[in-house]
mmCIF file of C-alpha atoms and ligand atoms in Angstrom:
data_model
loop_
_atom_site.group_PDB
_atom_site.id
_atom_site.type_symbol
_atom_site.label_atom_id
_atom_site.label_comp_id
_atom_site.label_asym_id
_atom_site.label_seq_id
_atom_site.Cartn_x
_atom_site.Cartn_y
_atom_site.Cartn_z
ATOM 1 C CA UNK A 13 0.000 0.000 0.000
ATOM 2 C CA UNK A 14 1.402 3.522 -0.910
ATOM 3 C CA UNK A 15 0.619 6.475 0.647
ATOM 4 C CA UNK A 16 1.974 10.327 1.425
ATOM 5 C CA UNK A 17 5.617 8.411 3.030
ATOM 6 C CA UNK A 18 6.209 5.946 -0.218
ATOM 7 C CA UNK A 19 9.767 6.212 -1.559
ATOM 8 C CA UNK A 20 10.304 5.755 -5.427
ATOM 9 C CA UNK A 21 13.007 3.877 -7.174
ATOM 10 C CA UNK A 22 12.994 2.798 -10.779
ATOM 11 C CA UNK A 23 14.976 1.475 -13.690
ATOM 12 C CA UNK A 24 16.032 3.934 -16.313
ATOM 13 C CA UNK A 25 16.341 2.104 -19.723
ATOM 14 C CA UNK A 26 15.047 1.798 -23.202
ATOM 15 C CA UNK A 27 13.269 -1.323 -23.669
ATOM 16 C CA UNK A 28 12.552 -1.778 -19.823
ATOM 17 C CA UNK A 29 8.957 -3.408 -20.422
ATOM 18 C CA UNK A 30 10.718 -7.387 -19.723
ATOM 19 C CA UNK A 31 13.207 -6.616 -16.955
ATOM 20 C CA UNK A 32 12.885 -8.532 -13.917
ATOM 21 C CA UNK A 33 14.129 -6.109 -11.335
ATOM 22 C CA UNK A 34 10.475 -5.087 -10.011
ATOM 23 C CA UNK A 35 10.633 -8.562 -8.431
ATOM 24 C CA UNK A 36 14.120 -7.979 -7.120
ATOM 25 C CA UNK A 37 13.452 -4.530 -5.189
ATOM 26 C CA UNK A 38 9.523 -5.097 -4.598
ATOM 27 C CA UNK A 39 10.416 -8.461 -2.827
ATOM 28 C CA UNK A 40 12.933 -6.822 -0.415
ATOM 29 C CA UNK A 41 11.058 -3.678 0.090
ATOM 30 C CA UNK A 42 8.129 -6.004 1.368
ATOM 31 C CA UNK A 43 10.926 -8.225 3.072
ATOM 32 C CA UNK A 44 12.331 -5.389 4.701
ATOM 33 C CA UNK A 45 9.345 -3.610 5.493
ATOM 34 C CA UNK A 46 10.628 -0.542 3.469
ATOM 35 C CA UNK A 47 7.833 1.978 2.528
ATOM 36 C CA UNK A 48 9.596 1.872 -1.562
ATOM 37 C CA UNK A 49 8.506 1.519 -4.860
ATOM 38 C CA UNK A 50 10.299 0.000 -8.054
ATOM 39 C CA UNK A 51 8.689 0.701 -11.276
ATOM 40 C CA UNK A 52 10.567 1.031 -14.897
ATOM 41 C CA UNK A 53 11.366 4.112 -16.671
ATOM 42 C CA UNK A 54 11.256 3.822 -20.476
ATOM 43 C CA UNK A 55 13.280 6.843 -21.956
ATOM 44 C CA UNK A 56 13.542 7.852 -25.118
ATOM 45 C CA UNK A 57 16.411 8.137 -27.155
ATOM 46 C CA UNK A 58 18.207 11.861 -26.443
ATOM 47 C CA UNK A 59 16.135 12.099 -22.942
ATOM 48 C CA UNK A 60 18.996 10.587 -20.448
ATOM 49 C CA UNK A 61 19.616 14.327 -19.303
ATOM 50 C CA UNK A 62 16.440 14.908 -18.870
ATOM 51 C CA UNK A 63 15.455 11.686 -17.447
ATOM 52 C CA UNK A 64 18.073 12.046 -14.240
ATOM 53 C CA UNK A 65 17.189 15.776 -13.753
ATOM 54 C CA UNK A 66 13.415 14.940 -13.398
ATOM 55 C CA UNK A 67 14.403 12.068 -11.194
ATOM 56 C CA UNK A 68 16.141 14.043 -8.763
ATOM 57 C CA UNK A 69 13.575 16.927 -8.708
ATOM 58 C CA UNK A 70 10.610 14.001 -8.107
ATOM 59 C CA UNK A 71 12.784 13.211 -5.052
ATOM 60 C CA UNK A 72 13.452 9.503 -6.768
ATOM 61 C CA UNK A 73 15.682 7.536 -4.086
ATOM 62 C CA UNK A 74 17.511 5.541 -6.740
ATOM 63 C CA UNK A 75 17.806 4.260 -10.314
ATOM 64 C CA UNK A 76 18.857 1.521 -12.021
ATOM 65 C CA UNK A 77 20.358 2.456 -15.495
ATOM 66 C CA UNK A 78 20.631 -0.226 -18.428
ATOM 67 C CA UNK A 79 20.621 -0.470 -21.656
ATOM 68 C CA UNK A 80 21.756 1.777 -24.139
ATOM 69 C CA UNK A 81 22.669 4.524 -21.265
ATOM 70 C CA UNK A 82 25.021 3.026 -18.690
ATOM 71 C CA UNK A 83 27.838 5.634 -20.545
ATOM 72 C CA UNK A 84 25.558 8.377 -21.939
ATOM 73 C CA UNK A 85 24.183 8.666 -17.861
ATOM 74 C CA UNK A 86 28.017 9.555 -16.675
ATOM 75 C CA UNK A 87 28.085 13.576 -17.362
ATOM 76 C CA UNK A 88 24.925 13.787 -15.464
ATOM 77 C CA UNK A 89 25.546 12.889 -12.871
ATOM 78 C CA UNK A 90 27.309 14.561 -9.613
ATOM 79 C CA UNK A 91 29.969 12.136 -8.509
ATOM 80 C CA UNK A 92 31.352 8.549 -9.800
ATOM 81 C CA UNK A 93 32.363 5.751 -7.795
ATOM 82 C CA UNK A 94 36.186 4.817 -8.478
ATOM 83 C CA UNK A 95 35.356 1.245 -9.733
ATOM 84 C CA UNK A 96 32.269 2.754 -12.341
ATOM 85 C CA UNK A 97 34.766 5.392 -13.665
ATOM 86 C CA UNK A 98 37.019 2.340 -14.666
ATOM 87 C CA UNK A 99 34.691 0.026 -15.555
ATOM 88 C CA UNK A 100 33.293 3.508 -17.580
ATOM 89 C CA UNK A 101 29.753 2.336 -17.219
ATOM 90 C CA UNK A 102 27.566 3.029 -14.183
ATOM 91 C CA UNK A 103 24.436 1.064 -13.612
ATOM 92 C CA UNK A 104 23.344 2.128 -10.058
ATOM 93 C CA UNK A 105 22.209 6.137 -9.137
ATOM 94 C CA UNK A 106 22.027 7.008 -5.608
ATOM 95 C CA UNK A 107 20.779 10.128 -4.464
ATOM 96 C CA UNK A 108 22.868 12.457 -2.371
ATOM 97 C CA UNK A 109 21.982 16.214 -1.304
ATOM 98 C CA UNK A 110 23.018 17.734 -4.919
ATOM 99 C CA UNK A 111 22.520 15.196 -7.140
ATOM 100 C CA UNK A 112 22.992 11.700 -7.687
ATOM 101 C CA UNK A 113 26.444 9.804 -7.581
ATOM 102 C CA UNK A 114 27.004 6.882 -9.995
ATOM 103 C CA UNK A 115 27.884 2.851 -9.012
ATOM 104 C CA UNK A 116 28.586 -0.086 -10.685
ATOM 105 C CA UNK A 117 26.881 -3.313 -9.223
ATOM 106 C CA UNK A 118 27.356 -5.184 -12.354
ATOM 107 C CA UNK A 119 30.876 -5.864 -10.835
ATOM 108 C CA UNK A 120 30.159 -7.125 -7.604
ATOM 109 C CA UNK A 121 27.178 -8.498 -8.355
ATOM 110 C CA UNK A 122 29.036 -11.222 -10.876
ATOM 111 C CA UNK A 123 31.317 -11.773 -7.910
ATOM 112 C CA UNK A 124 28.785 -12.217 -5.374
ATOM 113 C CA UNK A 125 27.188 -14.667 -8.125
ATOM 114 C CA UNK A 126 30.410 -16.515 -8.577
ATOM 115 C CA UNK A 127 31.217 -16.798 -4.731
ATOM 116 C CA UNK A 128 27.686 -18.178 -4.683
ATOM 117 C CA UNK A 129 27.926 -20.721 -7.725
ATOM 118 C CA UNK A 130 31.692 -21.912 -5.640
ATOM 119 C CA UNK A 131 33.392 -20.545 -8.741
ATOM 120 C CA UNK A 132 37.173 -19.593 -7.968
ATOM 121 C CA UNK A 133 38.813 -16.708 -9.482
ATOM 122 C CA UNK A 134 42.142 -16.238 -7.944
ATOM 123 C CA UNK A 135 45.028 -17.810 -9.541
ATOM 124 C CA UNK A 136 42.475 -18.940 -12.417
ATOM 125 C CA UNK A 137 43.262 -18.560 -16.256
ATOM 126 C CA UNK A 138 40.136 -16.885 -17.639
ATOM 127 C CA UNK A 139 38.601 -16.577 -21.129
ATOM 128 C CA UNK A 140 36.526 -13.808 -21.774
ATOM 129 C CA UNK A 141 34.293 -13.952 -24.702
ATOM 130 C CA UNK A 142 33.204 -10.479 -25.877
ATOM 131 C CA UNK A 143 34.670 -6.986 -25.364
ATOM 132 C CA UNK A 144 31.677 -4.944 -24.942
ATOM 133 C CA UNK A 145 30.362 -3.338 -21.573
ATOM 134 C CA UNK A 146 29.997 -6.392 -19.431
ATOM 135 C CA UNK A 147 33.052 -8.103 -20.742
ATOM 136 C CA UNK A 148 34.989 -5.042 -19.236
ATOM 137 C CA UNK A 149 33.423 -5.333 -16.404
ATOM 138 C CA UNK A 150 34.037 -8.928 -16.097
ATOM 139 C CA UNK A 151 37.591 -8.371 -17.234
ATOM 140 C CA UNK A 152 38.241 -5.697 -14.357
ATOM 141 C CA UNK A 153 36.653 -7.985 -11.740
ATOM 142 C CA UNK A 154 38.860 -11.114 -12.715
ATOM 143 C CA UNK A 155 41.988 -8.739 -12.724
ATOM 144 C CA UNK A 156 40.710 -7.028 -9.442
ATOM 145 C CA UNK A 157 39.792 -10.994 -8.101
ATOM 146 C CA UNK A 158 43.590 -12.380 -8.329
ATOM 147 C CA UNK A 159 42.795 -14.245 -11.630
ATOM 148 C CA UNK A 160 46.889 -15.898 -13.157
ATOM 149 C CA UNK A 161 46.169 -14.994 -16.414
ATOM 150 C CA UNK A 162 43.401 -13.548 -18.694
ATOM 151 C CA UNK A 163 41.934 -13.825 -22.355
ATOM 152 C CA UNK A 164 39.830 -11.846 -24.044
ATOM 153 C CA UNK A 165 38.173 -13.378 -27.591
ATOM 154 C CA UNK A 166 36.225 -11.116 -29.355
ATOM 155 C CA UNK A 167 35.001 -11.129 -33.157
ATOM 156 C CA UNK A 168 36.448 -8.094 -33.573
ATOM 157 C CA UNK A 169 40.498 -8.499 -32.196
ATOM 158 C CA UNK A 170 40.542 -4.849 -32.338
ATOM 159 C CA UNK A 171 38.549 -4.291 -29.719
ATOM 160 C CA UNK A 172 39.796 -6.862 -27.232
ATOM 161 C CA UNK A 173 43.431 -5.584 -27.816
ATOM 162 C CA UNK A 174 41.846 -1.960 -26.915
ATOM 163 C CA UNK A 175 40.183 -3.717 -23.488
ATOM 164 C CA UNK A 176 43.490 -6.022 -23.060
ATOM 165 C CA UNK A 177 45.741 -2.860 -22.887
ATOM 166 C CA UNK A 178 43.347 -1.078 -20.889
ATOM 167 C CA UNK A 179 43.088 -3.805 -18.062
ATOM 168 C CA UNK A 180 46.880 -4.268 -17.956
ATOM 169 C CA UNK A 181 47.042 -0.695 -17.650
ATOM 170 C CA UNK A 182 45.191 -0.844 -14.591
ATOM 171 C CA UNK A 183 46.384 -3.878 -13.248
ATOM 172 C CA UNK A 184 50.658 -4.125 -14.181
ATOM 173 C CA UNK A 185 51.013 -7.362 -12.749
ATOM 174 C CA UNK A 186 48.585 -9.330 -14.557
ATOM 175 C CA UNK A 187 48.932 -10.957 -17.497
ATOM 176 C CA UNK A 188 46.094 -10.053 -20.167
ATOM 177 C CA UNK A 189 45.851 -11.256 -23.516
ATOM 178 C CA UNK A 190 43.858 -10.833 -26.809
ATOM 179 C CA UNK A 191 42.506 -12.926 -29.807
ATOM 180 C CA UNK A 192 40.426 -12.948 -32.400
ATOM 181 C CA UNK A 193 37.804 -16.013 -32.694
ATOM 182 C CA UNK A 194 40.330 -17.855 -35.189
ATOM 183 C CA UNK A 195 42.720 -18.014 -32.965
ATOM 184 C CA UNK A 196 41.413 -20.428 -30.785
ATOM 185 C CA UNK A 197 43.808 -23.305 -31.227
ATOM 186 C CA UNK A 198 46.056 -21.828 -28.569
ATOM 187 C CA UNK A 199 43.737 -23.249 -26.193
ATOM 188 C CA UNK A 200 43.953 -26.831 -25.959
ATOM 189 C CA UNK A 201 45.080 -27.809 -22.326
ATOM 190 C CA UNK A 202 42.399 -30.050 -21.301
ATOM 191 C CA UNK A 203 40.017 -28.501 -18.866
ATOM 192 C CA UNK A 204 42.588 -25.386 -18.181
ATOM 193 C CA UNK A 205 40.359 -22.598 -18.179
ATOM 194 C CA UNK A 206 37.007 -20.227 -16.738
ATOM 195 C CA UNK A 207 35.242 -19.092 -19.535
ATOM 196 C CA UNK A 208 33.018 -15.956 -19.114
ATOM 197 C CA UNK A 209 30.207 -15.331 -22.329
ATOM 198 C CA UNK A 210 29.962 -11.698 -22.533
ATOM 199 C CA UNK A 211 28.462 -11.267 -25.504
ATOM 200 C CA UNK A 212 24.706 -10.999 -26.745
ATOM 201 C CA UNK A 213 25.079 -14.329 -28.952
ATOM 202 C CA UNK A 214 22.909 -17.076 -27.493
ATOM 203 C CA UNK A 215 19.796 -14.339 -26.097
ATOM 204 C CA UNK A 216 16.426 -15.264 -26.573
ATOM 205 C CA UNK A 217 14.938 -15.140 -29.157
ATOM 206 C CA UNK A 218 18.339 -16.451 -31.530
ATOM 207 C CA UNK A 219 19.105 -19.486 -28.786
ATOM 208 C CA UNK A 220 21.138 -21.553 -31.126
ATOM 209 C CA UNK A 221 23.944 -18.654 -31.786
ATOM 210 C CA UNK A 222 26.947 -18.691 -30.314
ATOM 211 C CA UNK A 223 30.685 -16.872 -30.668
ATOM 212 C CA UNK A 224 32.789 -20.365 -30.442
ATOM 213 C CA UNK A 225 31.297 -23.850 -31.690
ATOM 214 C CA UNK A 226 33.998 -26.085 -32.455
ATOM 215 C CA UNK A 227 33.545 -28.624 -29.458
ATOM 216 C CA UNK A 228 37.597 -29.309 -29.046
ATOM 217 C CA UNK A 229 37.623 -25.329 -27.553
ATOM 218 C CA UNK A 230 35.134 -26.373 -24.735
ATOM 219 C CA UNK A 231 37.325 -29.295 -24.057
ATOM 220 C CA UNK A 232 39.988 -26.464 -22.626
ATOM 221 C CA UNK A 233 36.676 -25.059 -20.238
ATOM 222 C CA UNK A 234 36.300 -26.509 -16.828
ATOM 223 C CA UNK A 235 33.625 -24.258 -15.888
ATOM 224 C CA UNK A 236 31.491 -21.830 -18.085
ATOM 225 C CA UNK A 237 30.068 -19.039 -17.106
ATOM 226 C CA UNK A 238 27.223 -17.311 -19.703
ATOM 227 C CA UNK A 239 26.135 -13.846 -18.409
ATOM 228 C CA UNK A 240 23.161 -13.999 -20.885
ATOM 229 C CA UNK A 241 20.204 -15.528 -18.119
ATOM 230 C CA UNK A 242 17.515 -15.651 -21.092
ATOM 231 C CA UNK A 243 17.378 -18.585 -22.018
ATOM 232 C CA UNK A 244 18.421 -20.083 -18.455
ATOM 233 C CA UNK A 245 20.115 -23.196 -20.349
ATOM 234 C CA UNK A 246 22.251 -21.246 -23.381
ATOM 235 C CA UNK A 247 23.714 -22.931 -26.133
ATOM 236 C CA UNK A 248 27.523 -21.965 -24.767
ATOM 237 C CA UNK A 249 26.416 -24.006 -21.825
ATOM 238 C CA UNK A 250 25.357 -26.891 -23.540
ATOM 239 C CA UNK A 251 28.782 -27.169 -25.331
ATOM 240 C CA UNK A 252 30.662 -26.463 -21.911
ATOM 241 C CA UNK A 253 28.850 -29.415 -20.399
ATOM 242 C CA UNK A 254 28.633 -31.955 -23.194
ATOM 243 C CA UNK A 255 32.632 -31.719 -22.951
ATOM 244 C CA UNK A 256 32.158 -32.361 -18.876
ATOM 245 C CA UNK A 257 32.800 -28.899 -17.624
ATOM 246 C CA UNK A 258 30.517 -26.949 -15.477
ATOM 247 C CA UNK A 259 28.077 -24.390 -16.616
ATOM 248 C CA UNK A 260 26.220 -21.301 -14.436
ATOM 249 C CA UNK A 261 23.846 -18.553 -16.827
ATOM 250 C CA UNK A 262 23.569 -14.899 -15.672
ATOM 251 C CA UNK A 263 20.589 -14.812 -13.341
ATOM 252 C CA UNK A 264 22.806 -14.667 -10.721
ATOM 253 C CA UNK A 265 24.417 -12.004 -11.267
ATOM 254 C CA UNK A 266 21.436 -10.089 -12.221
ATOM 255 C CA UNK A 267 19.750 -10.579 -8.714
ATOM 256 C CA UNK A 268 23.086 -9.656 -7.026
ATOM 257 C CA UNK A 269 23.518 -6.301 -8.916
ATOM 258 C CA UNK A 270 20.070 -5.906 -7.954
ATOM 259 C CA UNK A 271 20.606 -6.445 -4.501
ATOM 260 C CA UNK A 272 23.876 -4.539 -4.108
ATOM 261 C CA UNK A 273 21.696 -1.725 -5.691
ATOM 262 C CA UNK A 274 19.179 -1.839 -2.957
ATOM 263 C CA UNK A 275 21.347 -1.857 -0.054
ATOM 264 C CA UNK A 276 23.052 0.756 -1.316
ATOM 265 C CA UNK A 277 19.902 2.806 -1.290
ATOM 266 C CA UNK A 278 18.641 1.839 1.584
ATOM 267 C CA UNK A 279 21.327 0.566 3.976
ATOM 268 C CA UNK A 280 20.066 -2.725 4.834
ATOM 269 C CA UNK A 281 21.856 -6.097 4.511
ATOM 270 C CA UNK A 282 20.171 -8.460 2.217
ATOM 271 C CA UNK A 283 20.699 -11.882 3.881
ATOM 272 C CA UNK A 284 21.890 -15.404 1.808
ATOM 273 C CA UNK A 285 18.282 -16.813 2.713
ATOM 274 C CA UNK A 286 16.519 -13.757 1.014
ATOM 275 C CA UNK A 287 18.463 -13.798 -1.758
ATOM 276 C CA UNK A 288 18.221 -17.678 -2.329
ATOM 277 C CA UNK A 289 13.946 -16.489 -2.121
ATOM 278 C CA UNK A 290 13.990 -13.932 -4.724
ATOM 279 C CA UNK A 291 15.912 -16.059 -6.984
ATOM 280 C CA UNK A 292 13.266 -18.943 -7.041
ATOM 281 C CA UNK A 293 10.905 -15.655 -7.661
ATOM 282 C CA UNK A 294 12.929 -14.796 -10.675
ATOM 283 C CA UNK A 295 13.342 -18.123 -11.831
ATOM 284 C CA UNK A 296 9.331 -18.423 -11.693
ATOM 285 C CA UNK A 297 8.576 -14.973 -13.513
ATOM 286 C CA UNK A 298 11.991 -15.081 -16.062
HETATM 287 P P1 NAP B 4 27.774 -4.832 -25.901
HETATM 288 O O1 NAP B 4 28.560 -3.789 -25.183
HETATM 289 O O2 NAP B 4 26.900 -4.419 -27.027
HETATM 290 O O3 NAP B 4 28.827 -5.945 -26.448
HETATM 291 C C1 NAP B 4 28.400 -6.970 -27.293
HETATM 292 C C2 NAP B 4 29.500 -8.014 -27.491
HETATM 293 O O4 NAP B 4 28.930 -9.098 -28.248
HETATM 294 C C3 NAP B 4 30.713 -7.520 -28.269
HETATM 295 O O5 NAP B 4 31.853 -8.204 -27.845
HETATM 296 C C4 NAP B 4 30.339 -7.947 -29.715
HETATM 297 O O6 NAP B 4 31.477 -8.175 -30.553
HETATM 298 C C5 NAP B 4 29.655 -9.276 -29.475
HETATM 299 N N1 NAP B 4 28.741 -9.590 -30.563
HETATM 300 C C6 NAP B 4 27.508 -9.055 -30.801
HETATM 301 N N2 NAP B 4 26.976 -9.574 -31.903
HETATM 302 C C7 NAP B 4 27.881 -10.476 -32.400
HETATM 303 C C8 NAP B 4 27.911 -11.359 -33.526
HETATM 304 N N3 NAP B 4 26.892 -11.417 -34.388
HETATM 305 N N4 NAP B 4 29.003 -12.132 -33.706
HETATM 306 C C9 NAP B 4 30.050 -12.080 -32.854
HETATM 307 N N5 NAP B 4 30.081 -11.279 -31.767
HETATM 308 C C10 NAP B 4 29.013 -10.481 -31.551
HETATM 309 O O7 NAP B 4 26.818 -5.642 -24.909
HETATM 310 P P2 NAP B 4 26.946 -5.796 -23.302
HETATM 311 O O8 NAP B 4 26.252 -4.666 -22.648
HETATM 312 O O9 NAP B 4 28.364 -6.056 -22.966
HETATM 313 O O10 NAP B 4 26.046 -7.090 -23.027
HETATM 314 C C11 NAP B 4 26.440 -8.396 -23.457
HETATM 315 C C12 NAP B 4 25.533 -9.446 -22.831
HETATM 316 O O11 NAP B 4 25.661 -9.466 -21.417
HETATM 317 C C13 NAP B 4 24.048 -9.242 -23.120
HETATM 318 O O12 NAP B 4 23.565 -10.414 -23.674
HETATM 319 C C14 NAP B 4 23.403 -9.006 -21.781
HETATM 320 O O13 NAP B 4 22.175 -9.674 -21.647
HETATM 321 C C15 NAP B 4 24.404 -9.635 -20.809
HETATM 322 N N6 NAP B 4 24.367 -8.919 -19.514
HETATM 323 C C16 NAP B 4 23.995 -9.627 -18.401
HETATM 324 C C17 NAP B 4 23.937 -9.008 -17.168
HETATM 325 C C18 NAP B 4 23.501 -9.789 -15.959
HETATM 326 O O14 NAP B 4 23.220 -9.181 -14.917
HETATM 327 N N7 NAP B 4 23.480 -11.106 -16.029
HETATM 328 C C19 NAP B 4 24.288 -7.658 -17.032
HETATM 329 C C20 NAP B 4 24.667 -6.957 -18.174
HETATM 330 C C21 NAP B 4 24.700 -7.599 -19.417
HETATM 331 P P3 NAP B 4 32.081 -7.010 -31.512
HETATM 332 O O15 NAP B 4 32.937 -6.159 -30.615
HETATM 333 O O16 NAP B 4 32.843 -7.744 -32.520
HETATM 334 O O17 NAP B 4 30.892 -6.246 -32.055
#
C-alpha cells in the first residue's frame, strides 16, 4: 500500500517493459518492510539528461540504469564511484543532497554470483568472450579478483586488444591477452580454463547462436560461465557441459547487482536466505 511516506526507485532504460528487477526490489522492500517503490522508466532516445534531472527533482531515491545509457548517464551525474569510472559504465544512481552519484553493481554483483555458484577466481586462467560493456566489467573484476592470467576473444580483435591494454594498464602485474575467434587453437590444455560469455550471442529469441562452436575449444573449459540468463540453459552451456565442464547462466548475477543496488539505497543487509527467495521468484517470472 502507498501512501503520502512511499519512496520511489525505478529502472532507467530503453526497452525496460521485460526486466525482472520489479521482483528484485519489490520483494525486499516487502521483506524489509521498506515503505519503496520500483517501477521502470522507459526513456527515449536523447532524454537521459532529462530523465536524471526529473528524477532528482521528483525526489526519486535511486535508479537503475541499463541499456543503451550506462555511458551516456556519466556527465549527469554529480559524482562517480572509483570502480564505475574504470569500468566507464555506471548502472546504479544514488541520491545524495546535490545530485545523484554513480555505481557499478554489475561488478560485484558477478562476484557475489560466482562466490555463490563456488566458482574460484584467484590464480584462475580466464577466457573472456566479448569486449563490450559487461566483458569489461568482467575483465576488471577477474583482474581485481587475483585471476593468473586472462583472455579476451572477441570477433572483432581490435577491440579486445583496446580492453586487453586497458586492463593491464590498470592492473601491471597481470597478465592479459587478446585474440580474435580464429585463434582459438592456442587453447587446448584439457580442462585449463574459466570461460566468461559476454556477448549478446545465445539471447532469446536467436538461442542456437553462439561466438565459439567447435567442441575441441570447450574441451579447454572446466567451468562456463554465460552472463546472458535468457534462455536459463544457453547454447555456450550446452557445449561447456557436453565436454564435462561446469556451466552457471547470468541470473545470478542479475539478482546480485540488484541487490547490491538496494542496499546501497537503503542501507540494509540483504541476507543469503533472502536472496536464495527472490531467486526462485525470478526463476518463476523469467
Ligand atoms: P555490448 O557492449 O553491445 O557488447 C556486445 C558483445 O557481443 C561484443 O563483444 C560484440 O562483438 C559481441 N557480438 C555481438 N553480436 C555479435 C555477432 N553477431 N558475432 C560475434 N560477436 C558479436 O553488450 P553488453 O552490454 O556487454 O552485453 C552483453 C551481454 O551481457 C548481453 O547479452 C546481456 O544480456 C548480458 N548482460 C547480463 C547481465 C547480468 O546481470 N546477467 C548484465 C549486463 C549484461 P564485436 O565487438 O565484434 O561487435
Amino acid at each position: 500500500m502507498t501512501n503520502g511516506q512511499t519512496r520511489t526507485c525505478g529502472l532507467i532504460g530503453n526497452p525496460v517493459e521485460h526486466t525482472l528487477s520489479p521482483v528484485i526490489h519489490n520483494t525486499l522492500a516487502k521483506d524489509f518492510g521498506h515503505n519503496l517503490v520500483y517501477v521502470p522508466f522507459k526513456v527515449e532516445e536523447g532524454r537521459i539528461g532529462e530523465a536524471v534531472k526529473g528524477a532528482f527533482a521528483l525526489n526519486i531515491l535511486g535508479c537503475n540504469v541499463t541499456v543503451p545509457y550506462k555511458t551516456d548517464v556519466i556527465p549527469y551525474l554529480v559524482q562517480i564511484d572509483s570502480m564505475a569510472e574504470k569500468i566507464g559504465a555506471v548502472n546504479t544512481l544514488v541520491r545524495h543532497p546535490e545530485g545523484f552519484k554513480g555505481y557499478n553493481t554489475d561488478l560485484p554483483g558477478l562476484y557475489r554470483a560466482m562466490v555463490s555458484d563456488g566458482v574460484t577466481i584467484e590464480g584462475q586462467q580466464v577466457l573472456i568472450l566479448g569486449a563490450g560493456g559487461v566483458a569489461r566489467a568482467a575483465a576488471i573484476l577477474m583482474a581485481d579478483r587475483g585471476a593468473a592470467r586472462i583472455v579476451i576473444l572477441n570477433r572483432t580483435v581490435e577491440k579486445a586488444k583496446a580492453l586487453a591494454g586497458e586492463v593491464r594498464g590498470f592492473y601491471p602485474n597481470v597478465l592479459v591477452e587478446a585474440a580474435g575467434t580464429e585463434d582459438i587453437s592456442a587453447f587446448q590444455e584439457e580442462k585449463a580454463y574459466l570461460a566468461i560469455q559476454a556477448t549478446n550471442l545465445g539471447m532469446y529469441p536467436h538461442t542456437e547462436r553462439t561466438l565459439i562452436e567447435r567442441p575441441e575449444f570447450y574441451r579447454a573449459v572446466h567451468t562456463g560461465y554465460d552472463l546472458i540468463f535468457n534462455p536459463a540453459k544457453t547454447r555456450f552451456m550446452r557445449l561447456v557441459k557436453e565436454q564435462g565442464g561446469k556451466a552457471f547462466n547470468g541470473l545470478k548475477m542479475l539478482l546480485y547487482q540488484g541487490i547490491i543496488a538496494y542496499e546501497l539505497w537503503t542501507q540494509a543487509q540483504v541476507l543469503d536466505e533472502q536472496a536464495e527467495r527472490i531467486y526462485q521468484e525470478m526463476k518463476r517470472n523469467g
